[in-house]
């Protein structure tokens, strides 16, 4: 069988799994207009704060433009907190894994570093509820395990 057909097959399988995970996580597209509807329970405190800001501003902007400006100001006012150990571990081992694979020193070491990086990012994303980062890292974990099998465990076990 042609390698292109095999690669396409695995792409379709991976896309189907990703779609299933998205459905399981409850992903729905966001409708920006629903924020302005009366009686929307989501973001009620935030909505009330924005309404008072918009009434006081009175600068002639549309409500949508004022909302975008207000959200931008609120998001940029936040400061990043201290880095977590899992974040540091994920970053440093990810850099090491990329370097080890790029230099072809020994691919198994690179995949081992990626494995540690994946575990760090999985802990980080699970703790802070970053669902899509978690999904990505779970797929990367699978590729790291496949790489470790192909370059280290497979030859070790199978001879």
XYZ file of C-alpha atoms in Angstrom:
159
model
C 0.000 0.000 0.000
C 1.226 3.491 -0.815
C 2.680 5.510 2.101
C 0.478 8.469 1.180
C -2.666 6.385 1.634
C -1.410 5.096 4.986
C -0.557 8.620 6.162
C -3.964 9.875 5.020
C -5.666 7.020 6.861
C -3.893 7.876 10.130
C -4.671 11.560 9.642
C -8.383 10.723 9.335
C -8.177 8.507 12.426
C -6.439 11.259 14.425
C -8.960 13.862 13.245
C -11.853 11.600 14.236
C -10.375 11.063 17.692
C -9.834 14.812 18.055
C -13.462 15.480 17.050
C -14.644 12.898 19.592
C -12.552 14.514 22.332
C -13.933 17.943 21.369
C -17.471 16.615 21.574
C -16.709 14.939 24.919
C -15.267 18.201 26.316
C -18.467 19.988 25.369
C -16.963 22.392 22.836
C -19.412 24.829 21.323
C -18.730 27.879 19.180
C -19.110 31.152 21.072
C -21.797 33.555 19.927
C -20.613 37.050 20.828
C -24.140 38.474 20.497
C -25.420 36.247 23.307
C -23.349 38.274 25.758
C -25.608 41.267 25.187
C -28.940 39.480 25.449
C -31.024 40.204 28.502
C -31.214 37.449 31.074
C -28.091 35.603 30.006
C -26.844 33.900 33.176
C -23.253 33.562 31.951
C -20.892 36.333 33.045
C -23.616 38.164 34.984
C -21.165 40.014 37.282
C -18.900 40.863 34.382
C -21.880 41.963 32.327
C -23.129 44.250 35.093
C -19.660 45.803 35.477
C -19.479 46.419 31.744
C -22.955 47.978 31.658
C -21.972 50.503 34.308
C -18.694 51.228 32.465
C -20.549 51.760 29.173
C -23.134 54.066 30.724
C -20.416 56.199 32.354
C -18.212 56.326 29.263
C -20.784 57.795 26.881
C -18.143 58.262 24.174
C -20.405 57.333 21.264
C -18.903 53.925 20.524
C -21.164 51.035 19.709
C -21.798 48.607 22.496
C -19.802 45.899 20.683
C -16.763 48.187 20.211
C -16.911 49.294 23.835
C -17.145 45.660 24.940
C -14.059 44.727 22.919
C -12.088 47.668 24.346
C -13.210 46.857 27.883
C -12.280 43.166 27.558
C -8.890 44.082 26.073
C -8.178 46.441 28.978
C -9.301 43.816 31.503
C -7.170 41.080 29.912
C -4.019 43.186 29.582
C -4.319 44.386 33.171
C -3.756 40.852 34.422
C -0.217 40.001 35.344
C 1.258 36.569 34.861
C 1.761 34.732 38.101
C 4.891 32.849 39.063
C 5.776 29.910 36.849
C 4.711 26.518 38.165
C 7.204 23.652 38.391
C 5.270 21.687 35.756
C 5.422 24.683 33.400
C 9.182 25.018 33.864
C 9.704 21.268 33.511
C 7.576 21.138 30.367
C 9.410 24.051 28.757
C 12.968 23.005 29.547
C 12.530 19.356 28.619
C 10.647 20.341 25.467
C 13.601 22.503 24.415
C 16.022 19.694 25.265
C 13.960 17.143 23.322
C 13.810 19.353 20.236
C 17.562 19.964 20.410
C 18.367 16.271 20.879
C 16.204 15.263 17.912
C 17.546 18.056 15.708
C 21.180 17.170 16.378
C 20.508 13.445 15.898
C 22.649 12.697 18.956
C 20.365 9.834 19.893
C 16.666 10.070 19.035
C 15.619 7.984 22.046
C 17.023 10.656 24.373
C 15.024 13.306 22.522
C 11.813 11.312 22.790
C 12.566 10.684 26.474
C 12.921 14.430 27.030
C 9.674 14.990 25.124
C 7.985 12.405 27.348
C 8.976 14.338 30.477
C 7.899 17.582 28.788
C 4.521 16.091 27.866
C 3.944 14.948 31.443
C 4.799 18.434 32.728
C 2.444 20.140 30.276
C -0.303 17.603 30.992
C -0.059 18.401 34.705
C -0.041 22.141 33.954
C -3.014 22.042 31.588
C -5.050 19.717 33.805
C -4.465 21.933 36.842
C -5.455 25.157 35.063
C -8.178 23.501 32.927
C -6.653 24.328 29.556
C -8.576 21.598 27.720
C -7.108 22.044 24.260
C -3.542 22.178 25.535
C -4.331 18.963 27.407
C -5.675 17.314 24.238
C -2.592 18.415 22.288
C -0.218 17.108 24.935
C -2.030 13.773 25.123
C -1.487 13.343 21.384
C 2.151 14.420 21.771
C 2.504 11.913 24.613
C 1.376 9.186 22.216
C 3.953 10.257 19.623
C 6.657 10.355 22.311
C 5.789 6.810 23.371
C 5.852 5.643 19.743
C 9.242 7.321 19.283
C 10.616 5.693 22.432
C 9.381 2.311 21.245
C 10.869 2.724 17.775
C 14.260 4.012 18.924
C 14.851 2.359 22.286
C 12.351 -0.119 23.726
C 11.531 -1.966 20.494
C 15.148 -2.760 19.596
C 15.893 -3.545 23.256
C 12.975 -5.985 23.647
C 12.854 -7.464 20.161
C 16.617 -7.648 19.734
